[in-house]
JSON list of C-alpha atoms in Angstrom, two decimals:
[
{"chain": "G", "resi": 28, "resn": "MET", "atom": "CA", "xyz": [63.20, -95.49, -1.92]},
{"chain": "G", "resi": 29, "resn": "PRO", "atom": "CA", "xyz": [60.20, -93.13, -2.27]},
{"chain": "G", "resi": 30, "resn": "THR", "atom": "CA", "xyz": [59.76, -90.28, 0.20]},
{"chain": "G", "resi": 31, "resn": "ALA", "atom": "CA", "xyz": [56.53, -89.15, 1.87]},
{"chain": "G", "resi": 32, "resn": "LEU", "atom": "CA", "xyz": [56.02, -85.95, 3.87]},
{"chain": "G", "resi": 33, "resn": "ILE", "atom": "CA", "xyz": [53.18, -86.06, 6.40]},
{"chain": "G", "resi": 34, "resn": "THR", "atom": "CA", "xyz": [51.89, -83.08, 8.36]},
{"chain": "G", "resi": 35, "resn": "GLY", "atom": "CA", "xyz": [50.26, -83.66, 11.73]},
{"chain": "G", "resi": 36, "resn": "ALA", "atom": "CA", "xyz": [52.22, -86.91, 11.93]},
{"chain": "G", "resi": 37, "resn": "THR", "atom": "CA", "xyz": [52.25, -87.49, 15.69]},
{"chain": "G", "resi": 38, "resn": "ALA", "atom": "CA", "xyz": [48.72, -88.83, 16.21]},
{"chain": "G", "resi": 39, "resn": "GLY", "atom": "CA", "xyz": [45.51, -90.03, 14.62]},
{"chain": "G", "resi": 40, "resn": "ILE", "atom": "CA", "xyz": [45.28, -90.23, 10.84]},
{"chain": "G", "resi": 41, "resn": "GLY", "atom": "CA", "xyz": [48.73, -88.70, 10.38]},
{"chain": "G", "resi": 42, "resn": "ALA", "atom": "CA", "xyz": [50.36, -91.33, 12.60]},
{"chain": "G", "resi": 43, "resn": "ALA", "atom": "CA", "xyz": [48.40, -94.07, 10.83]},
{"chain": "G", "resi": 44, "resn": "PHE", "atom": "CA", "xyz": [49.69, -92.81, 7.47]},
{"chain": "G", "resi": 45, "resn": "ALA", "atom": "CA", "xyz": [53.23, -92.81, 8.85]},
{"chain": "G", "resi": 46, "resn": "ASP", "atom": "CA", "xyz": [52.91, -96.42, 10.02]},
{"chain": "G", "resi": 47, "resn": "ARG", "atom": "CA", "xyz": [51.39, -97.60, 6.74]},
{"chain": "G", "resi": 48, "resn": "LEU", "atom": "CA", "xyz": [53.89, -95.81, 4.53]},
{"chain": "G", "resi": 49, "resn": "ALA", "atom": "CA", "xyz": [56.84, -96.96, 6.63]},
{"chain": "G", "resi": 50, "resn": "ALA", "atom": "CA", "xyz": [55.59, -100.53, 6.24]},
{"chain": "G", "resi": 51, "resn": "ASP", "atom": "CA", "xyz": [55.36, -99.92, 2.47]},
{"chain": "G", "resi": 52, "resn": "GLY", "atom": "CA", "xyz": [59.03, -98.91, 2.33]},
{"chain": "G", "resi": 53, "resn": "PHE", "atom": "CA", "xyz": [58.76, -95.13, 2.23]},
{"chain": "G", "resi": 54, "resn": "SER", "atom": "CA", "xyz": [61.36, -92.83, 3.69]},
{"chain": "G", "resi": 55, "resn": "LEU", "atom": "CA", "xyz": [59.43, -90.36, 5.83]},
{"chain": "G", "resi": 56, "resn": "VAL", "atom": "CA", "xyz": [59.49, -86.66, 6.62]},
{"chain": "G", "resi": 57, "resn": "LEU", "atom": "CA", "xyz": [57.38, -86.20, 9.75]},
{"chain": "G", "resi": 58, "resn": "VAL", "atom": "CA", "xyz": [56.01, -82.71, 10.42]},
{"chain": "G", "resi": 59, "resn": "ALA", "atom": "CA", "xyz": [54.33, -81.45, 13.59]},
{"chain": "G", "resi": 60, "resn": "ARG", "atom": "CA", "xyz": [54.70, -78.78, 16.30]},
{"chain": "G", "resi": 61, "resn": "ASP", "atom": "CA", "xyz": [55.82, -81.10, 19.10]},
{"chain": "G", "resi": 62, "resn": "GLY", "atom": "CA", "xyz": [59.45, -82.14, 18.67]},
{"chain": "G", "resi": 63, "resn": "ARG", "atom": "CA", "xyz": [59.36, -84.65, 21.51]},
{"chain": "G", "resi": 64, "resn": "ARG", "atom": "CA", "xyz": [56.39, -86.53, 20.08]},
{"chain": "G", "resi": 65, "resn": "LEU", "atom": "CA", "xyz": [57.90, -86.43, 16.60]},
{"chain": "G", "resi": 66, "resn": "ALA", "atom": "CA", "xyz": [61.05, -88.07, 17.93]},
{"chain": "G", "resi": 67, "resn": "GLU", "atom": "CA", "xyz": [58.97, -90.75, 19.66]},
{"chain": "G", "resi": 68, "resn": "VAL", "atom": "CA", "xyz": [57.07, -91.52, 16.44]},
{"chain": "G", "resi": 69, "resn": "ALA", "atom": "CA", "xyz": [60.29, -91.68, 14.43]},
{"chain": "G", "resi": 70, "resn": "GLU", "atom": "CA", "xyz": [61.84, -94.09, 16.92]},
{"chain": "G", "resi": 71, "resn": "ARG", "atom": "CA", "xyz": [58.74, -96.28, 16.96]},
{"chain": "G", "resi": 72, "resn": "LEU", "atom": "CA", "xyz": [58.76, -96.48, 13.16]},
{"chain": "G", "resi": 73, "resn": "ARG", "atom": "CA", "xyz": [62.46, -97.36, 13.18]},
{"chain": "G", "resi": 74, "resn": "LEU", "atom": "CA", "xyz": [61.95, -100.19, 15.64]},
{"chain": "G", "resi": 75, "resn": "ARG", "atom": "CA", "xyz": [58.79, -101.50, 13.98]},
{"chain": "G", "resi": 76, "resn": "HIS", "atom": "CA", "xyz": [59.67, -101.14, 10.31]},
{"chain": "G", "resi": 77, "resn": "GLY", "atom": "CA", "xyz": [63.32, -100.12, 10.11]},
{"chain": "G", "resi": 78, "resn": "ALA", "atom": "CA", "xyz": [62.09, -96.86, 8.59]},
{"chain": "G", "resi": 79, "resn": "ASP", "atom": "CA", "xyz": [64.30, -93.85, 7.95]},
{"chain": "G", "resi": 80, "resn": "SER", "atom": "CA", "xyz": [62.42, -90.81, 9.29]},
{"chain": "G", "resi": 81, "resn": "GLU", "atom": "CA", "xyz": [63.38, -87.14, 9.06]},
{"chain": "G", "resi": 82, "resn": "VAL", "atom": "CA", "xyz": [61.83, -84.96, 11.76]},
{"chain": "G", "resi": 83, "resn": "LEU", "atom": "CA", "xyz": [60.74, -81.41, 10.92]},
{"chain": "G", "resi": 84, "resn": "VAL", "atom": "CA", "xyz": [59.32, -79.32, 13.76]},
{"chain": "G", "resi": 85, "resn": "ALA", "atom": "CA", "xyz": [57.03, -76.65, 12.28]},
{"chain": "G", "resi": 86, "resn": "ASP", "atom": "CA", "xyz": [53.87, -74.77, 13.21]},
{"chain": "G", "resi": 87, "resn": "LEU", "atom": "CA", "xyz": [51.94, -74.41, 9.97]},
{"chain": "G", "resi": 88, "resn": "VAL", "atom": "CA", "xyz": [49.91, -71.43, 11.13]},
{"chain": "G", "resi": 89, "resn": "THR", "atom": "CA", "xyz": [53.13, -69.38, 11.24]},
{"chain": "G", "resi": 90, "resn": "GLU", "atom": "CA", "xyz": [55.00, -68.00, 8.25]},
{"chain": "G", "resi": 91, "resn": "GLU", "atom": "CA", "xyz": [58.24, -69.49, 9.54]},
{"chain": "G", "resi": 92, "resn": "GLY", "atom": "CA", "xyz": [56.73, -72.95, 9.83]},
{"chain": "G", "resi": 93, "resn": "LEU", "atom": "CA", "xyz": [55.12, -72.83, 6.39]},
{"chain": "G", "resi": 94, "resn": "GLU", "atom": "CA", "xyz": [58.31, -71.67, 4.72]},
{"chain": "G", "resi": 95, "resn": "ALA", "atom": "CA", "xyz": [60.34, -74.43, 6.37]},
{"chain": "G", "resi": 96, "resn": "VAL", "atom": "CA", "xyz": [58.04, -77.14, 5.04]},
{"chain": "G", "resi": 97, "resn": "GLU", "atom": "CA", "xyz": [57.82, -75.49, 1.62]},
{"chain": "G", "resi": 98, "resn": "ARG", "atom": "CA", "xyz": [61.62, -75.57, 1.36]},
{"chain": "G", "resi": 99, "resn": "ARG", "atom": "CA", "xyz": [61.70, -79.27, 2.20]},
{"chain": "G", "resi": 100, "resn": "LEU", "atom": "CA", "xyz": [59.01, -80.07, -0.34]},
{"chain": "G", "resi": 101, "resn": "ARG", "atom": "CA", "xyz": [60.89, -78.25, -3.09]},
{"chain": "G", "resi": 102, "resn": "GLU", "atom": "CA", "xyz": [63.82, -80.60, -2.45]},
{"chain": "G", "resi": 103, "resn": "GLY", "atom": "CA", "xyz": [61.52, -83.36, -3.71]},
{"chain": "G", "resi": 104, "resn": "VAL", "atom": "CA", "xyz": [59.04, -85.85, -2.29]},
{"chain": "G", "resi": 105, "resn": "ASP", "atom": "CA", "xyz": [56.96, -88.57, -3.91]},
{"chain": "G", "resi": 106, "resn": "LEU", "atom": "CA", "xyz": [53.91, -88.24, -1.66]},
{"chain": "G", "resi": 107, "resn": "LEU", "atom": "CA", "xyz": [52.57, -85.31, 0.34]},
{"chain": "G", "resi": 108, "resn": "VAL", "atom": "CA", "xyz": [49.90, -85.93, 2.98]},
{"chain": "G", "resi": 109, "resn": "ASN", "atom": "CA", "xyz": [48.35, -82.64, 4.13]},
{"chain": "G", "resi": 110, "resn": "ASN", "atom": "CA", "xyz": [46.80, -83.95, 7.33]},
{"chain": "G", "resi": 111, "resn": "ALA", "atom": "CA", "xyz": [47.32, -81.29, 10.02]},
{"chain": "G", "resi": 112, "resn": "GLY", "atom": "CA", "xyz": [44.09, -79.75, 11.28]},
{"chain": "G", "resi": 113, "resn": "PHE", "atom": "CA", "xyz": [41.91, -78.88, 14.26]},
{"chain": "G", "resi": 114, "resn": "GLY", "atom": "CA", "xyz": [38.37, -77.92, 15.15]},
{"chain": "G", "resi": 115, "resn": "HIS", "atom": "CA", "xyz": [36.48, -75.67, 17.56]},
{"chain": "G", "resi": 116, "resn": "PRO", "atom": "CA", "xyz": [33.83, -76.62, 20.12]},
{"chain": "G", "resi": 117, "resn": "GLY", "atom": "CA", "xyz": [30.52, -74.84, 20.27]},
{"chain": "G", "resi": 118, "resn": "HIS", "atom": "CA", "xyz": [28.94, -72.46, 17.80]},
{"chain": "G", "resi": 119, "resn": "PHE", "atom": "CA", "xyz": [30.59, -70.23, 15.23]},
{"chain": "G", "resi": 120, "resn": "LEU", "atom": "CA", "xyz": [29.70, -66.98, 17.00]},
{"chain": "G", "resi": 121, "resn": "ASP", "atom": "CA", "xyz": [31.28, -68.22, 20.26]},
{"chain": "G", "resi": 122, "resn": "VAL", "atom": "CA", "xyz": [34.74, -68.70, 18.73]},
{"chain": "G", "resi": 123, "resn": "PRO", "atom": "CA", "xyz": [37.19, -65.74, 18.73]},
{"chain": "G", "resi": 124, "resn": "ALA", "atom": "CA", "xyz": [37.91, -64.44, 15.25]},
{"chain": "G", "resi": 125, "resn": "GLU", "atom": "CA", "xyz": [41.65, -64.98, 15.63]},
{"chain": "G", "resi": 126, "resn": "GLN", "atom": "CA", "xyz": [41.06, -68.69, 16.28]},
{"chain": "G", "resi": 127, "resn": "GLU", "atom": "CA", "xyz": [38.88, -68.97, 13.19]},
{"chain": "G", "resi": 128, "resn": "VAL", "atom": "CA", "xyz": [41.63, -67.32, 11.14]},
{"chain": "G", "resi": 129, "resn": "ARG", "atom": "CA", "xyz": [44.21, -69.79, 12.55]},
{"chain": "G", "resi": 130, "resn": "MET", "atom": "CA", "xyz": [42.04, -72.67, 11.44]},
{"chain": "G", "resi": 131, "resn": "LEU", "atom": "CA", "xyz": [41.54, -71.24, 7.95]},
{"chain": "G", "resi": 132, "resn": "ARG", "atom": "CA", "xyz": [45.26, -70.68, 7.62]},
{"chain": "G", "resi": 133, "resn": "LEU", "atom": "CA", "xyz": [46.00, -74.30, 8.53]},
{"chain": "G", "resi": 134, "resn": "HIS", "atom": "CA", "xyz": [43.17, -75.91, 6.55]},
{"chain": "G", "resi": 135, "resn": "CYS", "atom": "CA", "xyz": [43.34, -73.67, 3.48]},
{"chain": "G", "resi": 136, "resn": "GLU", "atom": "CA", "xyz": [46.50, -71.58, 3.16]},
{"chain": "G", "resi": 137, "resn": "ALA", "atom": "CA", "xyz": [48.84, -74.36, 4.34]},
{"chain": "G", "resi": 138, "resn": "VAL", "atom": "CA", "xyz": [47.20, -76.92, 2.06]},
{"chain": "G", "resi": 139, "resn": "LEU", "atom": "CA", "xyz": [47.42, -74.51, -0.87]},
{"chain": "G", "resi": 140, "resn": "ARG", "atom": "CA", "xyz": [51.03, -73.52, -0.33]},
{"chain": "G", "resi": 141, "resn": "LEU", "atom": "CA", "xyz": [52.39, -76.97, 0.48]},
{"chain": "G", "resi": 142, "resn": "THR", "atom": "CA", "xyz": [50.62, -78.48, -2.52]},
{"chain": "G", "resi": 143, "resn": "LEU", "atom": "CA", "xyz": [52.05, -75.74, -4.75]},
{"chain": "G", "resi": 144, "resn": "ALA", "atom": "CA", "xyz": [55.52, -76.40, -3.32]},
{"chain": "G", "resi": 145, "resn": "ALA", "atom": "CA", "xyz": [55.33, -80.13, -4.04]},
{"chain": "G", "resi": 146, "resn": "LEU", "atom": "CA", "xyz": [53.63, -80.29, -7.44]},
{"chain": "G", "resi": 147, "resn": "PRO", "atom": "CA", "xyz": [56.20, -78.67, -9.77]},
{"chain": "G", "resi": 148, "resn": "GLY", "atom": "CA", "xyz": [58.82, -81.29, -8.92]},
{"chain": "G", "resi": 149, "resn": "MET", "atom": "CA", "xyz": [56.27, -84.08, -9.23]},
{"chain": "G", "resi": 150, "resn": "ARG", "atom": "CA", "xyz": [55.12, -82.81, -12.61]},
{"chain": "G", "resi": 151, "resn": "GLU", "atom": "CA", "xyz": [58.72, -82.52, -13.82]},
{"chain": "G", "resi": 152, "resn": "ARG", "atom": "CA", "xyz": [59.40, -86.13, -12.78]},
{"chain": "G", "resi": 153, "resn": "ASP", "atom": "CA", "xyz": [55.94, -87.18, -14.00]},
{"chain": "G", "resi": 154, "resn": "ARG", "atom": "CA", "xyz": [55.18, -89.08, -10.83]},
{"chain": "G", "resi": 155, "resn": "GLY", "atom": "CA", "xyz": [53.91, -88.38, -7.34]},
{"chain": "G", "resi": 156, "resn": "ALA", "atom": "CA", "xyz": [50.76, -87.79, -5.34]},
{"chain": "G", "resi": 157, "resn": "VAL", "atom": "CA", "xyz": [49.13, -85.39, -2.90]},
{"chain": "G", "resi": 158, "resn": "ILE", "atom": "CA", "xyz": [46.51, -86.47, -0.36]},
{"chain": "G", "resi": 159, "resn": "ASN", "atom": "CA", "xyz": [44.65, -83.58, 1.24]},
{"chain": "G", "resi": 160, "resn": "VAL", "atom": "CA", "xyz": [42.79, -84.71, 4.34]},
{"chain": "G", "resi": 161, "resn": "ALA", "atom": "CA", "xyz": [39.37, -83.05, 4.36]},
{"chain": "G", "resi": 162, "resn": "SER", "atom": "CA", "xyz": [36.29, -84.44, 6.10]},
{"chain": "G", "resi": 163, "resn": "VAL", "atom": "CA", "xyz": [32.83, -85.77, 5.36]},
{"chain": "G", "resi": 164, "resn": "ALA", "atom": "CA", "xyz": [31.76, -82.52, 7.04]},
{"chain": "G", "resi": 165, "resn": "ALA", "atom": "CA", "xyz": [32.68, -80.86, 3.73]},
{"chain": "G", "resi": 166, "resn": "PHE", "atom": "CA", "xyz": [29.37, -82.10, 2.33]},
{"chain": "G", "resi": 167, "resn": "PHE", "atom": "CA", "xyz": [27.28, -80.73, 5.19]},
{"chain": "G", "resi": 168, "resn": "THR", "atom": "CA", "xyz": [26.95, -77.40, 7.01]},
{"chain": "G", "resi": 169, "resn": "ARG", "atom": "CA", "xyz": [28.75, -77.07, 10.33]},
{"chain": "G", "resi": 170, "resn": "GLY", "atom": "CA", "xyz": [30.26, -73.61, 10.53]},
{"chain": "G", "resi": 171, "resn": "SER", "atom": "CA", "xyz": [33.68, -72.61, 9.33]},
{"chain": "G", "resi": 172, "resn": "TYR", "atom": "CA", "xyz": [35.15, -76.09, 9.87]},
{"chain": "G", "resi": 173, "resn": "SER", "atom": "CA", "xyz": [32.93, -77.68, 7.24]},
{"chain": "G", "resi": 174, "resn": "ALA", "atom": "CA", "xyz": [33.39, -74.63, 5.00]},
{"chain": "G", "resi": 175, "resn": "SER", "atom": "CA", "xyz": [37.18, -74.97, 5.16]},
{"chain": "G", "resi": 176, "resn": "LYS", "atom": "CA", "xyz": [36.99, -78.68, 4.39]},
{"chain": "G", "resi": 177, "resn": "ALA", "atom": "CA", "xyz": [34.65, -78.00, 1.48]},
{"chain": "G", "resi": 178, "resn": "TRP", "atom": "CA", "xyz": [37.38, -75.71, 0.14]},
{"chain": "G", "resi": 179, "resn": "VAL", "atom": "CA", "xyz": [39.91, -78.54, 0.49]},
{"chain": "G", "resi": 180, "resn": "VAL", "atom": "CA", "xyz": [37.69, -80.87, -1.55]},
{"chain": "G", "resi": 181, "resn": "ASN", "atom": "CA", "xyz": [37.08, -78.29, -4.29]},
{"chain": "G", "resi": 182, "resn": "PHE", "atom": "CA", "xyz": [40.75, -77.32, -4.42]},
{"chain": "G", "resi": 183, "resn": "SER", "atom": "CA", "xyz": [41.86, -80.95, -4.61]},
{"chain": "G", "resi": 184, "resn": "GLU", "atom": "CA", "xyz": [39.44, -81.79, -7.41]},
{"chain": "G", "resi": 185, "resn": "SER", "atom": "CA", "xyz": [40.47, -78.69, -9.34]},
{"chain": "G", "resi": 186, "resn": "THR", "atom": "CA", "xyz": [44.16, -79.46, -8.92]},
{"chain": "G", "resi": 187, "resn": "ALA", "atom": "CA", "xyz": [43.62, -83.09, -9.92]},
{"chain": "G", "resi": 188, "resn": "ALA", "atom": "CA", "xyz": [42.00, -81.83, -13.13]},
{"chain": "G", "resi": 189, "resn": "GLU", "atom": "CA", "xyz": [45.06, -79.63, -13.74]},
{"chain": "G", "resi": 190, "resn": "MET", "atom": "CA", "xyz": [47.26, -82.73, -13.44]},
{"chain": "G", "resi": 191, "resn": "ALA", "atom": "CA", "xyz": [45.21, -84.72, -15.97]},
{"chain": "G", "resi": 192, "resn": "GLY", "atom": "CA", "xyz": [47.44, -86.34, -18.58]},
{"chain": "G", "resi": 193, "resn": "THR", "atom": "CA", "xyz": [50.30, -86.79, -16.11]},
{"chain": "G", "resi": 194, "resn": "ARG", "atom": "CA", "xyz": [51.11, -89.53, -13.60]},
{"chain": "G", "resi": 195, "resn": "VAL", "atom": "CA", "xyz": [50.65, -87.10, -10.71]},
{"chain": "G", "resi": 196, "resn": "ARG", "atom": "CA", "xyz": [47.55, -87.67, -8.60]},
{"chain": "G", "resi": 197, "resn": "VAL", "atom": "CA", "xyz": [45.75, -85.36, -6.20]},
{"chain": "G", "resi": 198, "resn": "MET", "atom": "CA", "xyz": [43.04, -86.69, -3.90]},
{"chain": "G", "resi": 199, "resn": "ALA", "atom": "CA", "xyz": [40.84, -85.31, -1.13]},
{"chain": "G", "resi": 200, "resn": "LEU", "atom": "CA", "xyz": [40.32, -87.75, 1.73]},
{"chain": "G", "resi": 201, "resn": "CYS", "atom": "CA", "xyz": [36.98, -87.27, 3.50]},
{"chain": "G", "resi": 202, "resn": "PRO", "atom": "CA", "xyz": [36.64, -89.47, 6.59]},
{"chain": "G", "resi": 203, "resn": "GLY", "atom": "CA", "xyz": [33.78, -89.29, 9.04]},
{"chain": "G", "resi": 204, "resn": "PHE", "atom": "CA", "xyz": [34.22, -89.61, 12.80]},
{"chain": "G", "resi": 205, "resn": "VAL", "atom": "CA", "xyz": [37.59, -91.21, 13.51]},
{"chain": "G", "resi": 206, "resn": "ARG", "atom": "CA", "xyz": [38.87, -92.33, 16.91]},
{"chain": "G", "resi": 207, "resn": "THR", "atom": "CA", "xyz": [41.81, -89.94, 17.34]},
{"chain": "G", "resi": 208, "resn": "GLU", "atom": "CA", "xyz": [42.82, -87.09, 19.65]},
{"chain": "G", "resi": 209, "resn": "PHE", "atom": "CA", "xyz": [40.99, -84.58, 17.42]},
{"chain": "G", "resi": 210, "resn": "HIS", "atom": "CA", "xyz": [37.78, -84.21, 19.44]},
{"chain": "G", "resi": 211, "resn": "GLU", "atom": "CA", "xyz": [39.50, -84.31, 22.82]},
{"chain": "G", "resi": 212, "resn": "ARG", "atom": "CA", "xyz": [41.95, -81.57, 21.82]},
{"chain": "G", "resi": 213, "resn": "ALA", "atom": "CA", "xyz": [39.08, -79.40, 20.60]},
{"chain": "G", "resi": 214, "resn": "SER", "atom": "CA", "xyz": [37.03, -80.09, 23.77]},
{"chain": "G", "resi": 215, "resn": "ILE", "atom": "CA", "xyz": [34.20, -81.39, 21.60]},
{"chain": "G", "resi": 216, "resn": "ASP", "atom": "CA", "xyz": [31.55, -83.51, 23.33]},
{"chain": "G", "resi": 217, "resn": "THR", "atom": "CA", "xyz": [31.25, -86.78, 21.40]},
{"chain": "G", "resi": 218, "resn": "SER", "atom": "CA", "xyz": [28.65, -88.43, 23.64]},
{"chain": "G", "resi": 219, "resn": "GLY", "atom": "CA", "xyz": [25.91, -87.82, 21.10]},
{"chain": "G", "resi": 220, "resn": "ILE", "atom": "CA", "xyz": [27.72, -89.55, 18.24]},
{"chain": "G", "resi": 221, "resn": "PRO", "atom": "CA", "xyz": [26.34, -93.07, 17.61]},
{"chain": "G", "resi": 222, "resn": "GLY", "atom": "CA", "xyz": [28.90, -95.82, 18.05]},
{"chain": "G", "resi": 223, "resn": "PHE", "atom": "CA", "xyz": [28.36, -97.25, 14.57]},
{"chain": "G", "resi": 224, "resn": "LEU", "atom": "CA", "xyz": [29.64, -94.01, 12.99]},
{"chain": "G", "resi": 225, "resn": "TRP", "atom": "CA", "xyz": [33.15, -94.29, 14.44]},
{"chain": "G", "resi": 226, "resn": "LEU", "atom": "CA", "xyz": [36.02, -95.40, 12.19]},
{"chain": "G", "resi": 227, "resn": "SER", "atom": "CA", "xyz": [39.59, -96.43, 12.99]},
{"chain": "G", "resi": 228, "resn": "ALA", "atom": "CA", "xyz": [42.45, -94.37, 11.62]},
{"chain": "G", "resi": 229, "resn": "GLU", "atom": "CA", "xyz": [44.09, -97.51, 10.26]},
{"chain": "G", "resi": 230, "resn": "ASN", "atom": "CA", "xyz": [41.03, -98.44, 8.18]},
{"chain": "G", "resi": 231, "resn": "VAL", "atom": "CA", "xyz": [40.73, -94.86, 6.89]},
{"chain": "G", "resi": 232, "resn": "VAL", "atom": "CA", "xyz": [44.34, -94.93, 5.70]},
{"chain": "G", "resi": 233, "resn": "ARG", "atom": "CA", "xyz": [43.96, -98.37, 4.12]},
{"chain": "G", "resi": 234, "resn": "GLU", "atom": "CA", "xyz": [40.96, -97.23, 2.07]},
{"chain": "G", "resi": 235, "resn": "ALA", "atom": "CA", "xyz": [42.69, -93.96, 1.20]},
{"chain": "G", "resi": 236, "resn": "MET", "atom": "CA", "xyz": [45.73, -95.74, -0.25]},
{"chain": "G", "resi": 237, "resn": "ARG", "atom": "CA", "xyz": [43.49, -98.09, -2.19]},
{"chain": "G", "resi": 238, "resn": "ASP", "atom": "CA", "xyz": [41.53, -95.19, -3.66]},
{"chain": "G", "resi": 239, "resn": "LEU", "atom": "CA", "xyz": [44.71, -93.29, -4.50]},
{"chain": "G", "resi": 240, "resn": "ALA", "atom": "CA", "xyz": [45.99, -96.29, -6.44]},
{"chain": "G", "resi": 241, "resn": "ARG", "atom": "CA", "xyz": [42.68, -96.41, -8.32]},
{"chain": "G", "resi": 242, "resn": "GLY", "atom": "CA", "xyz": [42.86, -92.75, -9.29]},
{"chain": "G", "resi": 243, "resn": "VAL", "atom": "CA", "xyz": [39.90, -91.66, -7.15]},
{"chain": "G", "resi": 244, "resn": "ARG", "atom": "CA", "xyz": [39.80, -87.87, -6.69]},
{"chain": "G", "resi": 245, "resn": "VAL", "atom": "CA", "xyz": [37.50, -87.74, -3.63]},
{"chain": "G", "resi": 246, "resn": "SER", "atom": "CA", "xyz": [37.85, -90.66, -1.23]},
{"chain": "G", "resi": 247, "resn": "ILE", "atom": "CA", "xyz": [35.07, -91.26, 1.33]},
{"chain": "G", "resi": 248, "resn": "PRO", "atom": "CA", "xyz": [36.15, -94.20, 3.49]},
{"chain": "G", "resi": 249, "resn": "ASP", "atom": "CA", "xyz": [33.47, -96.67, 4.54]},
{"chain": "G", "resi": 250, "resn": "LEU", "atom": "CA", "xyz": [30.18, -97.55, 2.86]},
{"chain": "G", "resi": 251, "resn": "ARG", "atom": "CA", "xyz": [28.19, -95.95, 5.69]},
{"chain": "G", "resi": 252, "resn": "TYR", "atom": "CA", "xyz": [29.62, -92.53, 4.98]},
{"chain": "G", "resi": 253, "resn": "LYS", "atom": "CA", "xyz": [29.36, -92.95, 1.23]},
{"chain": "G", "resi": 254, "resn": "ALA", "atom": "CA", "xyz": [25.64, -93.60, 1.76]},
{"chain": "G", "resi": 255, "resn": "LEU", "atom": "CA", "xyz": [25.26, -90.62, 4.13]},
{"chain": "G", "resi": 256, "resn": "VAL", "atom": "CA", "xyz": [26.85, -88.27, 1.62]},
{"chain": "G", "resi": 257, "resn": "ARG", "atom": "CA", "xyz": [24.63, -89.53, -1.20]},
{"chain": "G", "resi": 258, "resn": "VAL", "atom": "CA", "xyz": [21.51, -89.13, 0.90]},
{"chain": "G", "resi": 259, "resn": "GLY", "atom": "CA", "xyz": [22.66, -85.72, 2.10]},
{"chain": "G", "resi": 260, "resn": "ARG", "atom": "CA", "xyz": [22.92, -84.47, -1.47]},
{"chain": "G", "resi": 261, "resn": "LEU", "atom": "CA", "xyz": [19.23, -85.23, -1.94]},
{"chain": "G", "resi": 262, "resn": "LEU", "atom": "CA", "xyz": [18.00, -83.42, 1.19]},
{"chain": "G", "resi": 263, "resn": "PRO", "atom": "CA", "xyz": [17.07, -79.72, 1.52]},
{"chain": "G", "resi": 264, "resn": "LEU", "atom": "CA", "xyz": [19.90, -77.58, 2.89]},
{"chain": "G", "resi": 265, "resn": "THR", "atom": "CA", "xyz": [17.74, -76.42, 5.82]},
{"chain": "G", "resi": 266, "resn": "LEU", "atom": "CA", "xyz": [17.21, -80.00, 6.96]},
{"chain": "G", "resi": 267, "resn": "ILE", "atom": "CA", "xyz": [20.91, -80.81, 6.58]},
{"chain": "G", "resi": 268, "resn": "GLY", "atom": "CA", "xyz": [21.73, -77.81, 8.75]},
{"chain": "G", "resi": 269, "resn": "GLN", "atom": "CA", "xyz": [19.37, -78.96, 11.48]},
{"chain": "G", "resi": 270, "resn": "VAL", "atom": "CA", "xyz": [20.85, -82.45, 11.53]},
{"chain": "G", "resi": 271, "resn": "SER", "atom": "CA", "xyz": [24.41, -81.14, 11.45]},
{"chain": "G", "resi": 272, "resn": "ARG", "atom": "CA", "xyz": [23.79, -78.97, 14.50]},
{"chain": "G", "resi": 273, "resn": "ARG", "atom": "CA", "xyz": [22.62, -81.97, 16.53]},
{"chain": "G", "resi": 274, "resn": "ILE", "atom": "CA", "xyz": [25.36, -84.42, 15.61]},
{"chain": "G", "resi": 275, "resn": "GLY", "atom": "CA", "xyz": [28.77, -84.06, 17.19]},
{"chain": "G", "resi": 276, "resn": "ARG", "atom": "CA", "xyz": [28.00, -81.11, 19.46]}
]
């Protein structure tokens, strides 16, 4: 039975990955800060799919939490989903520096270290995969959040190139607006986001798994967002910045 470790597994995209992978017959390692919610997810997956779930309570912005998950990854997993993340409301200059550093540690350092913990074993066995959850914001300019997600995309593509010639795959997943707890937790006003731009976490995960099987290195779920990214690459950076400031504030 293959094993998948998922960070941020209690809600949203992480929970959708847990449900899909449990249905696919994976044994799961569920990682998050909230032990109570982790236990609830594990029990739900057991009742729904008969899944065997290991619960690992860890805060990935702390050294202790990172080291705990690194140790578990070195024991061996077949799939790592680096999903944990958060955002800030308002403008870059209004956010305390320590909060920006927390976000960079979670989006960048944790992704780097957990990927490095998982890959040696995968390469030795010549099988496995890493999915790093980024965002379509990586292709636009929206403060340090989009900058951190751009790093995730670049890192994932670079690491995928390093794994060329093996059966180990690394993919960046770049969804757009997804109906999860993300915006509510960050106190982000979503009233200005058009309804047609919203995606479901289940559909995002379904397209992600399809793209992973096809060997895609950067997965952008949904044709609407694929089109937006292509158009965005043709527009001047100043115009992209103006649009980015108006959407999702």
